[in-house]
CSV table of C-alpha atoms in Angstrom, one decimal:
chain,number,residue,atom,x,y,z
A,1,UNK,CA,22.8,-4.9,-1.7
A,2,UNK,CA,20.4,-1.9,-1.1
A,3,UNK,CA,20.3,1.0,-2.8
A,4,UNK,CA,23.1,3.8,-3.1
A,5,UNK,CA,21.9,6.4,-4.2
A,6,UNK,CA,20.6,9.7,-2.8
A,7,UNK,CA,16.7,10.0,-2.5
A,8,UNK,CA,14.7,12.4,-4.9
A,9,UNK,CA,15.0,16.3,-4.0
A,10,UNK,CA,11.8,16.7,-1.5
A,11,UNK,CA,9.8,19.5,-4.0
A,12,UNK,CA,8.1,18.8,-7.2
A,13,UNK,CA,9.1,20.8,-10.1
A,14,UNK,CA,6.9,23.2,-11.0
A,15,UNK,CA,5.2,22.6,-14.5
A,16,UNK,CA,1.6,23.6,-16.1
A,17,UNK,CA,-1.5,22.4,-15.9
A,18,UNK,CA,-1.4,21.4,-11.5
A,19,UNK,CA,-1.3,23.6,-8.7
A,20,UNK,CA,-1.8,22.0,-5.7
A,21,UNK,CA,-0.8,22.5,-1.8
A,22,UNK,CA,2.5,20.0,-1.5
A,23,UNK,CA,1.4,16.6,0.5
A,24,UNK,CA,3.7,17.8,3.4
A,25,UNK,CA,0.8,20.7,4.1
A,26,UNK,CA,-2.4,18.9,2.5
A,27,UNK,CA,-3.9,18.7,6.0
A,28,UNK,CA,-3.9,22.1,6.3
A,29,UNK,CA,-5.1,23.0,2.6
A,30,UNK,CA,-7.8,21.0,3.4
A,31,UNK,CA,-9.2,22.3,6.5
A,32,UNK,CA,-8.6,25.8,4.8
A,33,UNK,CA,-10.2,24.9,1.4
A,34,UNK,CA,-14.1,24.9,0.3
A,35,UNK,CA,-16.3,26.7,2.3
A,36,UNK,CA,-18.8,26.8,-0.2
A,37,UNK,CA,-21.4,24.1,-1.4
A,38,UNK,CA,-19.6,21.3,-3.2
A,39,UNK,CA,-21.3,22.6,-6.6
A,40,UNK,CA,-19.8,26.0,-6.7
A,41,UNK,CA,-15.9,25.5,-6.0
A,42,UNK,CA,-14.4,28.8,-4.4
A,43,UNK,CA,-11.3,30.3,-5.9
A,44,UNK,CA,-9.2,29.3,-2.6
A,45,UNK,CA,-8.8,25.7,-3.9
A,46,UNK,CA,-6.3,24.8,-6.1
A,47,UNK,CA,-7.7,24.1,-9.8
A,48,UNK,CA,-7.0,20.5,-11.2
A,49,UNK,CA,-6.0,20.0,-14.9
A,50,UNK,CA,-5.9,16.0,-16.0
A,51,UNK,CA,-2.7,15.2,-18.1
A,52,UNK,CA,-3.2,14.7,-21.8
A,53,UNK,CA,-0.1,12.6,-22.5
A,54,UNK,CA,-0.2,9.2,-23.8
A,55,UNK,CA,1.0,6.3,-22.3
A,56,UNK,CA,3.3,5.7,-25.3
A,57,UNK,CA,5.1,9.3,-25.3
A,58,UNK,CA,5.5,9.0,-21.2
A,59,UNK,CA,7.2,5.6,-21.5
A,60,UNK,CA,9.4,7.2,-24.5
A,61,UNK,CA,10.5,9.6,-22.2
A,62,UNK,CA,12.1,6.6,-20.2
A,63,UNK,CA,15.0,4.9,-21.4
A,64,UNK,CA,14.8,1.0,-22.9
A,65,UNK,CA,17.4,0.0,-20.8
A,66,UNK,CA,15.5,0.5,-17.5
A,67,UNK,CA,12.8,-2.3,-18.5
A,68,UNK,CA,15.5,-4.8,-18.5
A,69,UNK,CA,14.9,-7.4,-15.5
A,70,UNK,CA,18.0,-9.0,-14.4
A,71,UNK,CA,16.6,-12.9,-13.2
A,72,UNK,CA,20.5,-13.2,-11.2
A,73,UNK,CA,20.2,-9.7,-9.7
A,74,UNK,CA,16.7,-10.7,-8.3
A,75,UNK,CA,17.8,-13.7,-6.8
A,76,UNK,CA,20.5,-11.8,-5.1
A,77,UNK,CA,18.4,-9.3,-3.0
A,78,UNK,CA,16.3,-12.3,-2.3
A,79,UNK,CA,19.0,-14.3,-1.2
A,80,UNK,CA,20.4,-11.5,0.8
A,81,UNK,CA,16.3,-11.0,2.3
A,82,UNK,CA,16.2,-14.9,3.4
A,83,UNK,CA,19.7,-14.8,5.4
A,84,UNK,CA,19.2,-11.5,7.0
A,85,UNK,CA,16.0,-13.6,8.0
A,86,UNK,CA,17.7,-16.5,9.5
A,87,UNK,CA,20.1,-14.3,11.3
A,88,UNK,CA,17.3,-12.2,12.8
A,89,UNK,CA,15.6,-15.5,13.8
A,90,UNK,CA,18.9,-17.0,15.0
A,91,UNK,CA,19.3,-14.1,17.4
A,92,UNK,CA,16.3,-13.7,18.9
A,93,UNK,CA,16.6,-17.3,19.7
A,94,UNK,CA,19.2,-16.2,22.3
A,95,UNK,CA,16.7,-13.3,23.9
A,96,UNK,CA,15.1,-15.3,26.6
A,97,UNK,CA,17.8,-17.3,27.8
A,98,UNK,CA,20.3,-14.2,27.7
A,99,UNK,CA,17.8,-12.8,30.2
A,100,UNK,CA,17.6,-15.3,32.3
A,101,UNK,CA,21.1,-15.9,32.6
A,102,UNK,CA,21.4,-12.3,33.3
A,103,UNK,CA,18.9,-12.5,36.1
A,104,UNK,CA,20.1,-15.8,37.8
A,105,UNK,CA,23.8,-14.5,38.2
A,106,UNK,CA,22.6,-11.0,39.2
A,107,UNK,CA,23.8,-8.9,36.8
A,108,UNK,CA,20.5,-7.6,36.7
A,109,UNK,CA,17.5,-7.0,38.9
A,110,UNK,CA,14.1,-9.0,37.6
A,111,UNK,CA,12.4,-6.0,36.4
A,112,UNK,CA,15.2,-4.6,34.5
A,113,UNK,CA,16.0,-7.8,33.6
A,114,UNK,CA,12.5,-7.9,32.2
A,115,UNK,CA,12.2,-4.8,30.7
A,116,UNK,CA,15.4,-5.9,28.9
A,117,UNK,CA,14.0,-9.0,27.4
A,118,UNK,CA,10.7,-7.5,26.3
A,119,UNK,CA,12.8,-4.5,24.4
A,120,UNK,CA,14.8,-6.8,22.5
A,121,UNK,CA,11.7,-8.9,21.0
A,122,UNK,CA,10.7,-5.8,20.0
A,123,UNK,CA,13.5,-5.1,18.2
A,124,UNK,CA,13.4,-8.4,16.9
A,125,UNK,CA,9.6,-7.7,15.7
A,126,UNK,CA,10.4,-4.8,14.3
A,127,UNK,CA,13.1,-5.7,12.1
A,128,UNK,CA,11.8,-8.8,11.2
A,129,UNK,CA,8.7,-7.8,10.4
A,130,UNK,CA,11.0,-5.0,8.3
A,131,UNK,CA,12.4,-8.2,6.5
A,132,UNK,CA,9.8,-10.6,5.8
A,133,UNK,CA,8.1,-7.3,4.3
A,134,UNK,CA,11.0,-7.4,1.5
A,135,UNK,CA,10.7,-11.1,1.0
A,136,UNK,CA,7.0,-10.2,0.0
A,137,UNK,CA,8.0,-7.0,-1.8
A,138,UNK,CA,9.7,-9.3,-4.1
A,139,UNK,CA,6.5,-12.2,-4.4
A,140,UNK,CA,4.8,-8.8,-5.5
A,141,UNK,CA,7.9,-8.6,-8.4
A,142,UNK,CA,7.5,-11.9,-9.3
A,143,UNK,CA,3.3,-11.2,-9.4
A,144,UNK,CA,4.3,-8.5,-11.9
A,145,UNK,CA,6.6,-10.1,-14.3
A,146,UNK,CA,9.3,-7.9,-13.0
A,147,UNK,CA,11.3,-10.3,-11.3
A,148,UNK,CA,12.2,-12.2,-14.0
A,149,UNK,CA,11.5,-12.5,-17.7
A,150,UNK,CA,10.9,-16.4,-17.1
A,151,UNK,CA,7.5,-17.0,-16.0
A,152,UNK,CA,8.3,-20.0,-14.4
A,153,UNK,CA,10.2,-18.7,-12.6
A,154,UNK,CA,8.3,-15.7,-10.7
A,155,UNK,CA,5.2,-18.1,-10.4
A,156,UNK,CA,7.2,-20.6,-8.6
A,157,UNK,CA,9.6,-17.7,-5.8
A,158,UNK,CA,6.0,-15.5,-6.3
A,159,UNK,CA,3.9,-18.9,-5.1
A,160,UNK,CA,6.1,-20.0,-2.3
A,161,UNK,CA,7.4,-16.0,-0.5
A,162,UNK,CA,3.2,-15.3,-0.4
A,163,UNK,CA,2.2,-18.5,0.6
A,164,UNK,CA,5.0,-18.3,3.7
A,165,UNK,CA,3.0,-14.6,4.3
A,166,UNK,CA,-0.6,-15.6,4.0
A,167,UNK,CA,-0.5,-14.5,0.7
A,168,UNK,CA,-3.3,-16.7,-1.8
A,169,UNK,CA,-0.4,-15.7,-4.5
A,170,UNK,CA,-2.3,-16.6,-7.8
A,171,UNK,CA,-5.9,-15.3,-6.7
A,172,UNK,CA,-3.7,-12.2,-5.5
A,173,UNK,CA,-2.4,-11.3,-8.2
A,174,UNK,CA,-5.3,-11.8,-10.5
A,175,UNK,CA,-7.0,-9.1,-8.7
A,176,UNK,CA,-3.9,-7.1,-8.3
A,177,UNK,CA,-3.5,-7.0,-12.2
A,178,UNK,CA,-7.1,-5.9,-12.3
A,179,UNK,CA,-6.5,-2.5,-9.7
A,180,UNK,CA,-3.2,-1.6,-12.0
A,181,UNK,CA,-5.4,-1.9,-15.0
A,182,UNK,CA,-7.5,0.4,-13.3
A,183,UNK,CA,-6.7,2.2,-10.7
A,184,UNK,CA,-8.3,5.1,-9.8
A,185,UNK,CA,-11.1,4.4,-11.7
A,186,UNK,CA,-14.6,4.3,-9.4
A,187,UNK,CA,-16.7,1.6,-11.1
A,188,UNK,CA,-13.4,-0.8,-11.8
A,189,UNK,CA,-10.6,-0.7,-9.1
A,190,UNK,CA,-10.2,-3.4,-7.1
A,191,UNK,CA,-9.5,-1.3,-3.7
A,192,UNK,CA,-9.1,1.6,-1.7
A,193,UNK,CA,-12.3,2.6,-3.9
A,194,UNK,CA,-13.6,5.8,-2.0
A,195,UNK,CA,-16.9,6.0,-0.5
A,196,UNK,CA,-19.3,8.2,-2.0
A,197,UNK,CA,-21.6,11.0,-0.1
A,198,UNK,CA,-24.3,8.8,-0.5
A,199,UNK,CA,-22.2,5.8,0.5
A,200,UNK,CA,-22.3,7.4,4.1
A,201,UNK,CA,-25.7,9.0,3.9
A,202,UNK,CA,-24.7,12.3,4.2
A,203,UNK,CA,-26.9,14.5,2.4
A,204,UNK,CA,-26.0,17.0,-0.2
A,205,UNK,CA,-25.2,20.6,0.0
A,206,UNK,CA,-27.6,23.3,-0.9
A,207,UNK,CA,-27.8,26.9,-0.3
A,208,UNK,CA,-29.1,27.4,2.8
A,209,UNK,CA,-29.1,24.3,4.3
A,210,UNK,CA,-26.3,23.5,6.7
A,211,UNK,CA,-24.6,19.8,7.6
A,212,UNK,CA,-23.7,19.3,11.1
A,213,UNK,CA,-20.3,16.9,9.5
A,214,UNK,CA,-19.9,16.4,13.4
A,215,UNK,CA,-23.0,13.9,13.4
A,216,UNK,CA,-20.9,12.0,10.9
A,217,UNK,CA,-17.7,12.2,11.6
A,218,UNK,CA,-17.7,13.5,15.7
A,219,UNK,CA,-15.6,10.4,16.7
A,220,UNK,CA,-13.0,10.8,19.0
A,221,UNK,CA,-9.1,10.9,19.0
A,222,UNK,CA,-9.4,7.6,20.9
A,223,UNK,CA,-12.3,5.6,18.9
A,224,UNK,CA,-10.4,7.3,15.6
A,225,UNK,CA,-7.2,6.0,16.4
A,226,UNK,CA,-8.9,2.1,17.3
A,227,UNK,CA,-10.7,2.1,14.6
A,228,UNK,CA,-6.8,3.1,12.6
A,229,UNK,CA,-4.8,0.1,14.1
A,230,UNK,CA,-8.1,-2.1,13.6
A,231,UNK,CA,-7.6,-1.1,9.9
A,232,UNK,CA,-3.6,-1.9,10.1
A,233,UNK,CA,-4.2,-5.1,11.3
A,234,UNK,CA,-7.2,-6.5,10.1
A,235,UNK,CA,-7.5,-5.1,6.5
A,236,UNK,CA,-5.7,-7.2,4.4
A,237,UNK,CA,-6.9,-10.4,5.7
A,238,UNK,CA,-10.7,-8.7,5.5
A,239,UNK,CA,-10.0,-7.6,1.7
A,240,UNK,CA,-9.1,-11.2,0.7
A,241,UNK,CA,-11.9,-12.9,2.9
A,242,UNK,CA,-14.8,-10.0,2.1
A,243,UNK,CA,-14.1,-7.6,0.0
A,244,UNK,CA,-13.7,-4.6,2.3
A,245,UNK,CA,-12.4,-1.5,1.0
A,246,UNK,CA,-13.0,-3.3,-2.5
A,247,UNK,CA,-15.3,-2.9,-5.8
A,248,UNK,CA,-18.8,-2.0,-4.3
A,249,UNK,CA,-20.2,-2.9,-7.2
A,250,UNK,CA,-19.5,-6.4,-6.7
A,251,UNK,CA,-22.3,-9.2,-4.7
A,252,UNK,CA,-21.8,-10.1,-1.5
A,253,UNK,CA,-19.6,-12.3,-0.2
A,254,UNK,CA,-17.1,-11.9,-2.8
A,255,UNK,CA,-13.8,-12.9,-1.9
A,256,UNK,CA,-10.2,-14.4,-3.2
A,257,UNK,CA,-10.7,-18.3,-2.2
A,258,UNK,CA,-13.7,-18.6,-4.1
A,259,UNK,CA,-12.6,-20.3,-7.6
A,260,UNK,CA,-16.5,-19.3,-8.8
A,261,UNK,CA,-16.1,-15.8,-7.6
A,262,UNK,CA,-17.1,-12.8,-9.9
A,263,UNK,CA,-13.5,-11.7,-9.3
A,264,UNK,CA,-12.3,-14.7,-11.3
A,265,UNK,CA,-13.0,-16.1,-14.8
A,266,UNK,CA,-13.2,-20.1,-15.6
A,267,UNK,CA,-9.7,-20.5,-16.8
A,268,UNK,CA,-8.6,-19.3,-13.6
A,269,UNK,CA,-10.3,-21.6,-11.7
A,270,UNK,CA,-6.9,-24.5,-11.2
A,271,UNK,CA,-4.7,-20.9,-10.3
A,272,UNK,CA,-6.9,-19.8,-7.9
A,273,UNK,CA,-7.2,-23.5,-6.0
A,274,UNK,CA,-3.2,-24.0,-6.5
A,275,UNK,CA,-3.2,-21.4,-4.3
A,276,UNK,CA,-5.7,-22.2,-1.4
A,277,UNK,CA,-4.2,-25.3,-1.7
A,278,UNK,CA,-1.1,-23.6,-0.5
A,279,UNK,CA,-2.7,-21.8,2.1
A,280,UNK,CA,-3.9,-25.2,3.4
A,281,UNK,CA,-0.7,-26.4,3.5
A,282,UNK,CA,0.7,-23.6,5.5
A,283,UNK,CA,-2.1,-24.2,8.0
A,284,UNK,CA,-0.8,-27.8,8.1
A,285,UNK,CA,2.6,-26.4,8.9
A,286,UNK,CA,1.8,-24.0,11.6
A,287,UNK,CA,-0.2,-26.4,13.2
A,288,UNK,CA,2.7,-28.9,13.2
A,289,UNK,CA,5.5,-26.2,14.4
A,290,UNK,CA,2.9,-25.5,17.5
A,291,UNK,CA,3.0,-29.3,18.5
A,292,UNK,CA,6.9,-29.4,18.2
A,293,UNK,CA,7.5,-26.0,19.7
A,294,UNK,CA,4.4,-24.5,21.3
A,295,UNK,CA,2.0,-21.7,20.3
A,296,UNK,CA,4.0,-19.2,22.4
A,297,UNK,CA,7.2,-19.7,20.2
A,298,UNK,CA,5.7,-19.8,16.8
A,299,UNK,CA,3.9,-16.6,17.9
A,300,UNK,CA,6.8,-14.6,18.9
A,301,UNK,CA,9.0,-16.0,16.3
A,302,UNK,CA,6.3,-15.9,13.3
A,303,UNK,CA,3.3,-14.8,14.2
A,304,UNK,CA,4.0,-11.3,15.6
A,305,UNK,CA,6.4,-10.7,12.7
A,306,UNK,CA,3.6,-11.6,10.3
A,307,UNK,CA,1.7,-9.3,12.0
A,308,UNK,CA,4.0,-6.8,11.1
A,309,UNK,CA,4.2,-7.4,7.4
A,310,UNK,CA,0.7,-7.2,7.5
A,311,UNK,CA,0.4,-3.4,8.8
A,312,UNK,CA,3.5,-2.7,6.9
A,313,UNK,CA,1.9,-3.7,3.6
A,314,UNK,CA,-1.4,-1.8,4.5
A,315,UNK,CA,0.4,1.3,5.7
A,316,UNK,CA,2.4,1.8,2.8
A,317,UNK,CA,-0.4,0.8,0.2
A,318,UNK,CA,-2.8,3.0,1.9
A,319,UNK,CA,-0.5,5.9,1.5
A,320,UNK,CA,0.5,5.5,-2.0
A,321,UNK,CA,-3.4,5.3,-2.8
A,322,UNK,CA,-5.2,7.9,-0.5
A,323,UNK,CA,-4.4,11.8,-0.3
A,324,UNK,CA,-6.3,14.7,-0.5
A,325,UNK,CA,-4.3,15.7,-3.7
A,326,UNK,CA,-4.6,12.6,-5.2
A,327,UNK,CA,-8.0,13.1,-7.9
A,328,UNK,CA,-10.4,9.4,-8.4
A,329,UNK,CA,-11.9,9.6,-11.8
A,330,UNK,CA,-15.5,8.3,-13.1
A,331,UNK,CA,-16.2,7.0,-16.9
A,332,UNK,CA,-15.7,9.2,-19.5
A,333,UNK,CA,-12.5,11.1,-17.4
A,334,UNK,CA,-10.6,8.2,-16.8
A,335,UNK,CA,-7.9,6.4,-18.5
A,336,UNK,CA,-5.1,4.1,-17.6
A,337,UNK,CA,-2.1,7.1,-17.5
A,338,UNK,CA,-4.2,9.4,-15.3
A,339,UNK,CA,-4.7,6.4,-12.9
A,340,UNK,CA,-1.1,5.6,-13.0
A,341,UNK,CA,-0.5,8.9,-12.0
A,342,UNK,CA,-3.3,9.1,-8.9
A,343,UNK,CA,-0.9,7.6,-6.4
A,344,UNK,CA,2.3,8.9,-4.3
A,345,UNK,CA,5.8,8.0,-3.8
A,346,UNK,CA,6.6,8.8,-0.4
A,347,UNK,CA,9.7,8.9,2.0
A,348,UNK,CA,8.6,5.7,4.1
A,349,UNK,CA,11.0,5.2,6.9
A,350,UNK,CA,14.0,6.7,5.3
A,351,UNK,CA,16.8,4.4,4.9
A,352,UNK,CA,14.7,1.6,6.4
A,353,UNK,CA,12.3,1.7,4.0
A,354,UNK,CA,14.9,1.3,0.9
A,355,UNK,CA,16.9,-1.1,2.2
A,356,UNK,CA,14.4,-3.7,3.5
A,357,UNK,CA,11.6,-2.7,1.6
A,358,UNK,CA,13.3,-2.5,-1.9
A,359,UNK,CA,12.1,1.3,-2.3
A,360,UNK,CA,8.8,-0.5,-2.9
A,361,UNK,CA,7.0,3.3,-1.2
A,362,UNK,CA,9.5,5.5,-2.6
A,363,UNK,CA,9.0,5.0,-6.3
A,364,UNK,CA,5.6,3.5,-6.8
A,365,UNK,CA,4.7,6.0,-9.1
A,366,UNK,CA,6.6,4.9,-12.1
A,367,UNK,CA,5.4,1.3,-10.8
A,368,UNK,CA,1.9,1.8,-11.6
A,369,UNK,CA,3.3,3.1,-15.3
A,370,UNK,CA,5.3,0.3,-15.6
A,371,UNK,CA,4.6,-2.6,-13.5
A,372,UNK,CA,6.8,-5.1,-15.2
A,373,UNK,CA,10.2,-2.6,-14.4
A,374,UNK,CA,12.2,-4.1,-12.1
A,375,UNK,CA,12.5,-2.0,-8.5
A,376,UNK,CA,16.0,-1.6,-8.9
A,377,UNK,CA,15.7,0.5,-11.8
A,378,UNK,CA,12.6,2.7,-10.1
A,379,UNK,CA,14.9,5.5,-8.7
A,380,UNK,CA,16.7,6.5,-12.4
A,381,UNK,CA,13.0,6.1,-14.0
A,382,UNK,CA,11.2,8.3,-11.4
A,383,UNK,CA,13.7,10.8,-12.5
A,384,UNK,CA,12.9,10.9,-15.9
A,385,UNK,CA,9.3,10.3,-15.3
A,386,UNK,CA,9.1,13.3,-13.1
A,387,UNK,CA,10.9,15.3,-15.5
A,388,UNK,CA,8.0,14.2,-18.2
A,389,UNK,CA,4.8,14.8,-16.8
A,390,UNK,CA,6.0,17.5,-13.8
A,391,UNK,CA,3.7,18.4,-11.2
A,392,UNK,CA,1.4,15.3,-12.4
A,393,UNK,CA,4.2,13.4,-10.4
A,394,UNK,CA,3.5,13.5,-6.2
A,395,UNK,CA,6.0,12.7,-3.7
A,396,UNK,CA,5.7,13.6,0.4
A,397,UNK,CA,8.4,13.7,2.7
A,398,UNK,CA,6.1,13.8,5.6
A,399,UNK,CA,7.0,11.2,8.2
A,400,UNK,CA,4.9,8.0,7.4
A,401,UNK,CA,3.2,7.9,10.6
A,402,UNK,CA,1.7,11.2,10.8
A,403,UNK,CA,0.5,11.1,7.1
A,404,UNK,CA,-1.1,7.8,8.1
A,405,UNK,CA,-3.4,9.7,11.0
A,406,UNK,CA,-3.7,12.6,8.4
A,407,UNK,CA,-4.9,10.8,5.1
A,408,UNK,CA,-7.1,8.7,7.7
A,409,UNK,CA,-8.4,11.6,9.4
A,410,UNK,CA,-8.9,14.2,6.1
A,411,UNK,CA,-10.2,11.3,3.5
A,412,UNK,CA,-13.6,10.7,4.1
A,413,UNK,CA,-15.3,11.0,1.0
A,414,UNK,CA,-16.1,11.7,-2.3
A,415,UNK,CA,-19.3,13.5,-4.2
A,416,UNK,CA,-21.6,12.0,-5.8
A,417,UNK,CA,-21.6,12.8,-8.9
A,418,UNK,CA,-18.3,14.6,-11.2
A,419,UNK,CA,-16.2,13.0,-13.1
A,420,UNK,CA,-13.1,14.0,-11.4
A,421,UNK,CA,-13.3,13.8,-7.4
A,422,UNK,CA,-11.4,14.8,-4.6
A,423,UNK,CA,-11.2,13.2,-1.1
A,424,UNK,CA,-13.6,15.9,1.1
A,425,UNK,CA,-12.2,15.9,5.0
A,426,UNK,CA,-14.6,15.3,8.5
A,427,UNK,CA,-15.8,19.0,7.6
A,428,UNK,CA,-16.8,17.8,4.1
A,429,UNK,CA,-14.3,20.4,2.5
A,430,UNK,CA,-11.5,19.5,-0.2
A,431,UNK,CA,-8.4,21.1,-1.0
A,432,UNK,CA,-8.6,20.9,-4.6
A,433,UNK,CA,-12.0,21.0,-7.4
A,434,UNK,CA,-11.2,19.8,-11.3
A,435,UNK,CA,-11.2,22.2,-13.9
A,436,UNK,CA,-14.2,22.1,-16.7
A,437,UNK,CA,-12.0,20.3,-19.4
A,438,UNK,CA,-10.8,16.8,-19.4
């Protein structure tokens, strides 16, 4: 049931109006770009042109046929998702006692018997957490619309995959409508909003005074890479329970339980308690299955999985949203195509990644166009997306974990002021500056 086709030739064409250093190098163009102060770009940085297309002549350039959503089709992947689950969690069920079977008749000395056992949870993890990733790829269809064109029908398989993920699926996707409406934007997305210069405190530029970035930024490899699986594990739950990484702008304590909370209006109250209520009930249930079966169990069968799909889904978000290349825009520069566009389809654990994630990071590009097109149709529409607005498009083939250390380590922060802005690195350089025009 996954894909079969070939992925995307690696290189963007080359078209006018963008030249920029290609994601697979953009650590290096940004350690080699702007030496100067921020105000006075150098003619070493690659010049950024916005695109001036509409949203109506890019989505003529893709054909009608690709916006069809096929309700059976859906239910098929999902199907085919919730038995490679049970499989996955009939097997593992075996793990323990194969090992000690092993180990009792000799077969195999305790510590390689051990070793043995504790490689083939994490097997299990990893592929499960793989799977249960897919099953809430498809809640994030059914968020969208694009999982069928019966409403009903994506609230109710949207409502119950999130809920069985920790996902508050209504108050979710409120917000989530709200970031594709404006992503990119600085004073309306709903997350991975860059912090500013002043943000960090970090003083501006001038000529003749010099920053010592080291004070800000002089972390080291160890601390950095903490603070990175901190951010894998802890972010998503953070974002729905404070905010973090969200709209600055908003008060305190904002969050997505809250049926009063600025992020929600008063019609949306019932949605928004629908689905806390469904978070309560999955308390209820974990609670239970730790009576019946022990906390030990539903951690190694659920829990660590869950943990998983949780530093899945921030991985591969996080990377579509944050490059060097990848230009935020202020009022006045923005609108919704040039948002769409400030994101990256990437080559996210190769086959992996398109079969169990449902190419969910290799063609979210054309997703933030067209949010409502189902992800079986996102490889033929990249294509002719890519042909339309040509080096606008971005794609990496860099291996996902190394991009991960590299966006985290060169994406610091943005200027204060501009109306397009690039990501400036630990150094406070950028690899790219915006041309005068919009």
């Amino acid at each position: 049931m996954g894909p079969t086709h070939s992925p995307l030739p690696l290189t963007p064409p080359v078209a006018s109006g963008l030249h920029f250093a290609t994601m697979g190098h953009r650590a290096a163009a940004s350690r080699a770009g702007d030496s100067a102060p921020h105000s006075k770009p150098t003619s070493d940085l690659s010049e950024f042109t916005p695109m001036s297309w509409t949203l109506n002549e890019i989505r003529a350039a893709i054909p009608a046929h690709l916006f069809t959503r096929d309700t059976r089709r859906g239910l098929t992947y999902l199907a085919r998702d919730i038995v490679m689950a049970a499989i996955a969690f009939a097997l593992a069920r075996c793990i323990d006692p194969l090992c000690a079977t092993l180990r009792i008749a000799n077969a195999f000395g305790a510590p390689l018997a051990e070793t043995l056992r504790i490689s083939l949870w994490a097997v299990y993890w990893w592929f499960q957490g793989l799977i249960l990733t897919g099953i809430w790829v498809i809640g994030h269809e059914c968020g969208h619309g694009a999982f069928s064109a019966n409403k009903v029908v994506c609230n109710v398989i949207g409502f119950i995959t999130h809920t069985f993920l920790w996902t508050p699926y209504f108050s979710w996707k409120i917000g989530h409508h709200r970031h594709h409406r404006n992503h990119a934007s600085m004073e309306r997305d709903e997350v991975y909003v860059p912090k500013t210069r002043e943000d960090l405190g970090i003083p501006e530029e001038r000529a003749g005074i010099k920053i010592d970035y080291d004070e800000y930024f002089g972390d080291t490899p160890i601390y950095t890479l903490f603070m990175l699986v901190m951010q894998q594990l802890l972010a998503y739950p953070a974002y729905l329970l404070f905010n973090v990484s969200g709209q600055k702008n908003y008060p305190a304590w904002t969050n997505h339980f809250n049926p009063n909370s600025i992020l929600f209006t008063k019609s949306q109250r019932n949605a928004v308690l629908l689905s806390n209520l469904g978070i309560a009930a999955m308390i209820f249930l974990v609670k239970r299955a730790c009576t019946l079966w022990g906390t030990v169990a539903v951690i190694k069968y659920y829990g660590i999985p869950w943990l998983c799909v949780t530093h899945w889904f921030i991985m591969i978000t996080y990377l579509h949203h944050t490059a060097p290349n990848l230009p935020h825009y202020r009022d006045g520069a923005w609108n919704f195509q040039r948002g769409a566009a400030s994101t990256v389809d990437r080559d996210f654990l190769g086959w992996m990644g398109r079969f169990f994630l449902h190419d969910v990071a290799h063609f979210h590009v054309v997703h933030h166009f067209f949010p409502k097109m189902p992800f079986y149709h996102g490889e033929e529409a990249t294509q002719h997306l890519r042909r339309f607005i040509g080096e606008h498009y971005h794609f990496s083939d860099e291996p996902a974990f190394q991009a991960l250390w590299e966006s985290y380590n060169e994406c610091q922060f943005v200027e204060n002021t501009g109306k397009i802005l690039f990501y400036r690195n630990k150094k406070g350089k950028a690899c790219m500056h915006a041309a005068e025009v919009l």
